[in-house]
mmCIF file with all atom_site columns, C-alpha atoms in Angstrom:
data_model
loop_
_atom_site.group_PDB
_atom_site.id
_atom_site.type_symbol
_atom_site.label_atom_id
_atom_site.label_alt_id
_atom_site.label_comp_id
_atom_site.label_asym_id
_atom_site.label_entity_id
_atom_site.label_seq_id
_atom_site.pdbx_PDB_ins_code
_atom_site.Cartn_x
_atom_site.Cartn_y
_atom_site.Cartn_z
_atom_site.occupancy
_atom_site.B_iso_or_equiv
_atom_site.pdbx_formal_charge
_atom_site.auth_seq_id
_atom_site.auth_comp_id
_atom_site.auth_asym_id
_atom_site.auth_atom_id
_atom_site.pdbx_PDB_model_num
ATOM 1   C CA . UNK A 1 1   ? -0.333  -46.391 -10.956 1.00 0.00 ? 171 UNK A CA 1
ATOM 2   C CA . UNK A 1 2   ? 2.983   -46.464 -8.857  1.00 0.00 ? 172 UNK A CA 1
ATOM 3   C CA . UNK A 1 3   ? 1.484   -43.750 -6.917  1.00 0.00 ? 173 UNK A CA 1
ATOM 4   C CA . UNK A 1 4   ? -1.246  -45.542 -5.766  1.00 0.00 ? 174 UNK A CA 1
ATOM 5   C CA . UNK A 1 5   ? 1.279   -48.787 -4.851  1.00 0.00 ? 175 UNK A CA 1
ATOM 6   C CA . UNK A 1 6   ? 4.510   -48.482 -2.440  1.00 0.00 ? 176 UNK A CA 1
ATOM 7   C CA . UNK A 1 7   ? 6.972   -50.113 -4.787  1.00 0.00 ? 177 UNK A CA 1
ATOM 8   C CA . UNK A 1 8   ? 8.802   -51.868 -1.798  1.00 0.00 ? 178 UNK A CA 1
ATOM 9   C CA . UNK A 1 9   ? 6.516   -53.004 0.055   1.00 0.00 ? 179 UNK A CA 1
ATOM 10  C CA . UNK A 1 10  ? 5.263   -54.806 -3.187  1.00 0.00 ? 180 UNK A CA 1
ATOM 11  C CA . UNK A 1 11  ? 8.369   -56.307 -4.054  1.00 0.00 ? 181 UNK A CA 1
ATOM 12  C CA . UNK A 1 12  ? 8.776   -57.565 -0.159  1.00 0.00 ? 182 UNK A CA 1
ATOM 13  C CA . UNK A 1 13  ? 5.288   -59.106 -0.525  1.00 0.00 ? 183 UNK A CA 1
ATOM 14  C CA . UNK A 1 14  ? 6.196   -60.799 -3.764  1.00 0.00 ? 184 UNK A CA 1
ATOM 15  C CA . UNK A 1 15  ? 9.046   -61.959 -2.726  1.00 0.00 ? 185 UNK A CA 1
ATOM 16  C CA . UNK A 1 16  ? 7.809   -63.552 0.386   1.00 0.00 ? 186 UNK A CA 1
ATOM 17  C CA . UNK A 1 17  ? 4.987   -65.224 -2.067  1.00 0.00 ? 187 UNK A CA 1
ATOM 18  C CA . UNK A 1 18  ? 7.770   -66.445 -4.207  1.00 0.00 ? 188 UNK A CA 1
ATOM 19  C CA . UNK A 1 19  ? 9.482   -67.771 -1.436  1.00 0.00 ? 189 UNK A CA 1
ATOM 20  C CA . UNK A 1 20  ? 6.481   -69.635 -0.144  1.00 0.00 ? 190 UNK A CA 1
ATOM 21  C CA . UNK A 1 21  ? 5.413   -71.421 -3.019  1.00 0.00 ? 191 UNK A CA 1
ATOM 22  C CA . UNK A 1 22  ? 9.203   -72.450 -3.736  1.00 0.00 ? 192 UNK A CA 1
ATOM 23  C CA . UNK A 1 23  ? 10.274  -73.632 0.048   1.00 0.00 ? 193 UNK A CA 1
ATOM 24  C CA . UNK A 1 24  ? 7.206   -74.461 1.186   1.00 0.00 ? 194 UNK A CA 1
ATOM 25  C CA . UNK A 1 25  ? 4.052   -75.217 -1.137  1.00 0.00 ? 195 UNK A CA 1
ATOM 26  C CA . UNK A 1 26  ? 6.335   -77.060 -3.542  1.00 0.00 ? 196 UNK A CA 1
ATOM 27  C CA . UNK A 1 27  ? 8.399   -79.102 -1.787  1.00 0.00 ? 197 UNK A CA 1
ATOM 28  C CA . UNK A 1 28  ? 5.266   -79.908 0.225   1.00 0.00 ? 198 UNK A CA 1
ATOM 29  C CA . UNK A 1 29  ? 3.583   -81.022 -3.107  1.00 0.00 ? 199 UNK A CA 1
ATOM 30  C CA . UNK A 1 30  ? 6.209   -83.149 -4.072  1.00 0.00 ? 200 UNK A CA 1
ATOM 31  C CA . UNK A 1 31  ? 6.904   -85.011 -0.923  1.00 0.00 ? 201 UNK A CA 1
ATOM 32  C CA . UNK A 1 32  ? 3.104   -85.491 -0.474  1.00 0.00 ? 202 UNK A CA 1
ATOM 33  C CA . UNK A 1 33  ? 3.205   -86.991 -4.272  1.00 0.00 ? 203 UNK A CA 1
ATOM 34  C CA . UNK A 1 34  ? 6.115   -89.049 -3.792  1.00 0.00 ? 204 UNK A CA 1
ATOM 35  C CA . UNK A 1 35  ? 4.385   -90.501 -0.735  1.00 0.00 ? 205 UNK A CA 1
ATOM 36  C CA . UNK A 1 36  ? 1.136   -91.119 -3.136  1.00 0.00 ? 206 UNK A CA 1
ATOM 37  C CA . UNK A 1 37  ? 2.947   -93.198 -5.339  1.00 0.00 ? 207 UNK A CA 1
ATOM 38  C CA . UNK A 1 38  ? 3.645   -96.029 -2.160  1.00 0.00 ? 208 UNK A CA 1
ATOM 39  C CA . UNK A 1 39  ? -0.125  -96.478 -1.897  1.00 0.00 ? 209 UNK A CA 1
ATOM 40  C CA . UNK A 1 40  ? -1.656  -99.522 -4.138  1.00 0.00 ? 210 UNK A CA 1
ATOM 41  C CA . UNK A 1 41  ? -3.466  -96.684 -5.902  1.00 0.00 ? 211 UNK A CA 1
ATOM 42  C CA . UNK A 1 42  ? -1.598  -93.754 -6.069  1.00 0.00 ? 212 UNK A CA 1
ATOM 43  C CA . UNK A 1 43  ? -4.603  -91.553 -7.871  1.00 0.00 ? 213 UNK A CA 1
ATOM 44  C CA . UNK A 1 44  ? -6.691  -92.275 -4.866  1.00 0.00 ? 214 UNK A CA 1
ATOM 45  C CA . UNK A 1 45  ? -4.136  -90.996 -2.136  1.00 0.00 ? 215 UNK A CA 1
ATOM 46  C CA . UNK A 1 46  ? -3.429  -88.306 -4.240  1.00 0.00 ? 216 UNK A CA 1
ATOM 47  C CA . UNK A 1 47  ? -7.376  -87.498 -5.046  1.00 0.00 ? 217 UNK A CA 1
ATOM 48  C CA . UNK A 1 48  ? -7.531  -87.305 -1.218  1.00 0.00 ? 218 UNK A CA 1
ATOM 49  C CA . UNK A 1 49  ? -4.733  -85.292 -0.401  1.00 0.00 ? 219 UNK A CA 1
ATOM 50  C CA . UNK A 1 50  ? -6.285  -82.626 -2.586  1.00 0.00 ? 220 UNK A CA 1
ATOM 51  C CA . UNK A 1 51  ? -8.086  -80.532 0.288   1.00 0.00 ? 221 UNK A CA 1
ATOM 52  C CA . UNK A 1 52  ? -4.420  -80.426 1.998   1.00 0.00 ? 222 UNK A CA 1
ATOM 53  C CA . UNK A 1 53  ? -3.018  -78.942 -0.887  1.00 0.00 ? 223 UNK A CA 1
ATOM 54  C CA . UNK A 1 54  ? -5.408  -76.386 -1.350  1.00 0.00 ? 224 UNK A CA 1
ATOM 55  C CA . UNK A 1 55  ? -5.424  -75.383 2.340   1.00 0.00 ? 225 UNK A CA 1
ATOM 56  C CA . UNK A 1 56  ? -1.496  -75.205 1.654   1.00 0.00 ? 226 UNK A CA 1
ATOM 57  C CA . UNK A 1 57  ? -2.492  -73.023 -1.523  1.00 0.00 ? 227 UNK A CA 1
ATOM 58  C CA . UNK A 1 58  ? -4.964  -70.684 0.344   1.00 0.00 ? 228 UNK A CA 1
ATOM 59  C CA . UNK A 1 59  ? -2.386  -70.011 3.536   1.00 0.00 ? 229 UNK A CA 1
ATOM 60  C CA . UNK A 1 60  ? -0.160  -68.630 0.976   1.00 0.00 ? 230 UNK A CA 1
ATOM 61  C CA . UNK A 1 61  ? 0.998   -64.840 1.832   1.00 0.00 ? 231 UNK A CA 1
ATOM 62  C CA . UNK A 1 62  ? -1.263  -62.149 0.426   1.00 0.00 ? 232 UNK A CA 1
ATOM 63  C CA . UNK A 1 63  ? 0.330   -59.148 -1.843  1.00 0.00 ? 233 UNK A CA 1
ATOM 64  C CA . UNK A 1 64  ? -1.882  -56.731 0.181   1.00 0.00 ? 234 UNK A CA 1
ATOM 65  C CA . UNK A 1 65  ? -0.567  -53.759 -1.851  1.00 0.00 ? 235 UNK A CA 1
ATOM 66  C CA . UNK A 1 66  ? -2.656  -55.222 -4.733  1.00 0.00 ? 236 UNK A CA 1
ATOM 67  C CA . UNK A 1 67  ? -5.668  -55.941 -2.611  1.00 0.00 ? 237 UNK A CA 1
ATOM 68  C CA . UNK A 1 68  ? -5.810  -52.264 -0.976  1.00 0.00 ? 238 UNK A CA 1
ATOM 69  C CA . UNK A 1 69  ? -5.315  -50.565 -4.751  1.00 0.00 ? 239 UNK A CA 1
ATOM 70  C CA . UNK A 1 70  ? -8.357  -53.506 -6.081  1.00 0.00 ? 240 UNK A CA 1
ATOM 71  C CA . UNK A 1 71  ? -10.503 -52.298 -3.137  1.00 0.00 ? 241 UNK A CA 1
ATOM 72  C CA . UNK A 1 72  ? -9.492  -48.329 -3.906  1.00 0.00 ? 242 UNK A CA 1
ATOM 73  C CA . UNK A 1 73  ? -10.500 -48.964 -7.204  1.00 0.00 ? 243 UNK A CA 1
ATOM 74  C CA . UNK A 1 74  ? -14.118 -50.731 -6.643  1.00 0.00 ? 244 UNK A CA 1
ATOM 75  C CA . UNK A 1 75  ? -15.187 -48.432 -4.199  1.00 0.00 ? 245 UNK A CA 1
ATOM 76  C CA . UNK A 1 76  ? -14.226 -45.678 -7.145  1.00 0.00 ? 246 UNK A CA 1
ATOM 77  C CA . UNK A 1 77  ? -17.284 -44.037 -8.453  1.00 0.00 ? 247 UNK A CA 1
ATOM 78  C CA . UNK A 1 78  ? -16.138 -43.191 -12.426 1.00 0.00 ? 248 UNK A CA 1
ATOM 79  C CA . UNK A 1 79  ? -16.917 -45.950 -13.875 1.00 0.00 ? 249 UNK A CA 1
ATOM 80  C CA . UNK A 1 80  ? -14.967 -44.738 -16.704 1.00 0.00 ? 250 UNK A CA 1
ATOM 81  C CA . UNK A 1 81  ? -11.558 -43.933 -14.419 1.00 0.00 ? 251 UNK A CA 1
ATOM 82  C CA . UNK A 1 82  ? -12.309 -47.063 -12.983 1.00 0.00 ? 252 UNK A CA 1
ATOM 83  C CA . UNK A 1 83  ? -11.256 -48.828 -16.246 1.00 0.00 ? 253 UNK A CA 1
ATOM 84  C CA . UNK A 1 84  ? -8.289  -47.070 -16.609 1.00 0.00 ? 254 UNK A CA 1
ATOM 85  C CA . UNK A 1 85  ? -7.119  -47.617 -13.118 1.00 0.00 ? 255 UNK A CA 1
ATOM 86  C CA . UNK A 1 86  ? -7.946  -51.393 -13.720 1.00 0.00 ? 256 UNK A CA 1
ATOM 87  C CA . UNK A 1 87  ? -6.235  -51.248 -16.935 1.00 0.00 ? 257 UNK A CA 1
ATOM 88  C CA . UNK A 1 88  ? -2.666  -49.351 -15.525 1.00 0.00 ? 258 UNK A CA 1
ATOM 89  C CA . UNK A 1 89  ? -3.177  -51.881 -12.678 1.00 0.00 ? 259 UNK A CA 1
ATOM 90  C CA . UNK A 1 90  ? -2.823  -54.880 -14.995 1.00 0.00 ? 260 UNK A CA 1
ATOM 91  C CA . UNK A 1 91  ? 0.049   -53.274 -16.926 1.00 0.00 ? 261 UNK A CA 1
ATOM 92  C CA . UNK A 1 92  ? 2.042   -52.828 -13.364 1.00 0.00 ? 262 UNK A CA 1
ATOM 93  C CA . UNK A 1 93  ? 1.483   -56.401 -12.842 1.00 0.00 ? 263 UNK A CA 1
ATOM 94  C CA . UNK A 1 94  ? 2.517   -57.540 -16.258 1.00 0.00 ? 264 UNK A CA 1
ATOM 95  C CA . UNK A 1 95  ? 5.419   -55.348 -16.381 1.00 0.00 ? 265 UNK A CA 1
ATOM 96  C CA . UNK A 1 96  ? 6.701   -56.953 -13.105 1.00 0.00 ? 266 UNK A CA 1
ATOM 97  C CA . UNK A 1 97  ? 6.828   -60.102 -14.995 1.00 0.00 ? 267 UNK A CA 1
ATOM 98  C CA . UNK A 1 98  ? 5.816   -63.113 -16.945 1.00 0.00 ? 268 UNK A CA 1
ATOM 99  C CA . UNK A 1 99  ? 5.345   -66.758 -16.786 1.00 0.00 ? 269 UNK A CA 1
ATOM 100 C CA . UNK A 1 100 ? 9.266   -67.311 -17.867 1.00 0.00 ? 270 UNK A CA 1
ATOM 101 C CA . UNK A 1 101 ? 10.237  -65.028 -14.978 1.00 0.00 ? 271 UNK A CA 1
ATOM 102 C CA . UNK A 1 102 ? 8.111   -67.100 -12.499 1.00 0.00 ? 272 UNK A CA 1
ATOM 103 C CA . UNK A 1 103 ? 9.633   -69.954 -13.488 1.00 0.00 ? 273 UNK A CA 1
ATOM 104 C CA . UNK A 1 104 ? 12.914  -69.170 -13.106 1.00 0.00 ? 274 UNK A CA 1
ATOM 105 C CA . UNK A 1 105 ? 11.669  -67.830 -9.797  1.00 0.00 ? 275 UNK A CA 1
ATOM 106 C CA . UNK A 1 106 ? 10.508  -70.764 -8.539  1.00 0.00 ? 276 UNK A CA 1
ATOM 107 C CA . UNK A 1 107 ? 11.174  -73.645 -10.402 1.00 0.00 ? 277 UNK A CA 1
ATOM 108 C CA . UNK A 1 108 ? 10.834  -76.201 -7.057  1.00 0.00 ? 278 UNK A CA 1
ATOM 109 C CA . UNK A 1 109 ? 7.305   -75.022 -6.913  1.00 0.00 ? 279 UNK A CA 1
ATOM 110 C CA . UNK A 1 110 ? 6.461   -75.798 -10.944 1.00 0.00 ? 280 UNK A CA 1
ATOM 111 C CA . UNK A 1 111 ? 7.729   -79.259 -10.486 1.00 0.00 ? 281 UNK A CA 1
ATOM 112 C CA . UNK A 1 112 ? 6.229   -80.838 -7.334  1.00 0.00 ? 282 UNK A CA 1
ATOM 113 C CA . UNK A 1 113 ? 2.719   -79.154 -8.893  1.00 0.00 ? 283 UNK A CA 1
ATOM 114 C CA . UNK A 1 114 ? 3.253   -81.062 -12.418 1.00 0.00 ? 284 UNK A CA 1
ATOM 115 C CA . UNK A 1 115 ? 4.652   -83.971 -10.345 1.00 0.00 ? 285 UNK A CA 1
ATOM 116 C CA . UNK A 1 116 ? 1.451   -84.122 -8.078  1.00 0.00 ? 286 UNK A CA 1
ATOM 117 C CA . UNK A 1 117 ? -0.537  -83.745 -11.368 1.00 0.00 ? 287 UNK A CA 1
ATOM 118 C CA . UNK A 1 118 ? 0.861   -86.529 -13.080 1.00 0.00 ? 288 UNK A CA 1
ATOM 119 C CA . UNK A 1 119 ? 0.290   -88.472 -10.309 1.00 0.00 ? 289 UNK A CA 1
ATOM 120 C CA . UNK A 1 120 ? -3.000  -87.805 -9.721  1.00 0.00 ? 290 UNK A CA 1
ATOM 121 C CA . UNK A 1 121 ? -3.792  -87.883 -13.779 1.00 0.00 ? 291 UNK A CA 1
ATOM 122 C CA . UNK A 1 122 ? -1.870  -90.412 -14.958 1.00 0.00 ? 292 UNK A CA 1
ATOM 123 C CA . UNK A 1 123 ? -1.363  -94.420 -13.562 1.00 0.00 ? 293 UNK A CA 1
ATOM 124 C CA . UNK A 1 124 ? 0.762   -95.404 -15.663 1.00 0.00 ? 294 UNK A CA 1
ATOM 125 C CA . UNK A 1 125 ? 3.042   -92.432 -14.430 1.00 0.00 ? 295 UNK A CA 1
ATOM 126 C CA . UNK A 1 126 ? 3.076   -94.323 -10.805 1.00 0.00 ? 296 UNK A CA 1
ATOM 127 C CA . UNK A 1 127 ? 3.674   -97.797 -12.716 1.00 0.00 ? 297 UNK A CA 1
ATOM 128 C CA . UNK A 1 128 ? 6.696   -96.059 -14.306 1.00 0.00 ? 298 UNK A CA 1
ATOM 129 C CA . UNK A 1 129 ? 8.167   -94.363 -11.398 1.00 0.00 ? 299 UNK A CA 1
ATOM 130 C CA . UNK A 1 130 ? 7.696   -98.124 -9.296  1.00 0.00 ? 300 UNK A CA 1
ATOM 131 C CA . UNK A 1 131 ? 9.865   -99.488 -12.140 1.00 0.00 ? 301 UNK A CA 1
#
């Protein structure tokens, strides 16, 4: 599979996605949560900041490695190679990483997104913060 992917231009991607979603998306979440909790009803503001998150969410950088070896490998005719090229595919991406590794990656990210969530889920969270 890593002849089908250039192996720097991959990791340049990712690590502009990483940075993203750690300098921008998260701290974006939180300060948008934050400001949530002034309102009398915090679940509401947040409820209706939703479509500005996920506009935040979808102008995220794309890994556009992965996209051009997903689109080399539907317009593959073997259905039988095209499993195995979807299979190696998944292994390159799981070998980059897991969830702990993300984490660590971008841990700024991970908590304005559980921040904005307990907001959003949870009042008593916003009576408890107040206090």
């Amino acid at each position: 599979m890593s002849y089908l992917i250039n192996r720097k231009k991959y990791d340049a991607e990712t690590k502009s996605l990483t940075s993203y979603f750690n300098q921008v998306f998260g701290i974006l979440v939180f300060t948008i949560s934050l400001t949530c909790l002034s309102f009398q009803d915090p679940q509401k503001a947040a409820l209706f900041s939703l479509p500005i998150i996920l506009a935040l969410f979808g102008l995220a950088p794309k890994v556009k490695e992965l996209r051009l070896v997903r689109t080399l490998i539907k317009e593959h005719d073997d259905e039988e190679e095209k499993k195995v090229l979807e299979q190696e595919l998944q292994g390159f991406i799981k070998a980059d990483g897991g969830f702990l590794k993300s984490l660590t990656q971008a841990p700024v990210y991970y908590y304005g997104v559980m921040f904005y969530f307990a907001v959003l889920v949870s009042e008593d969270f916003g009576v408890w913060f107040r206090t």
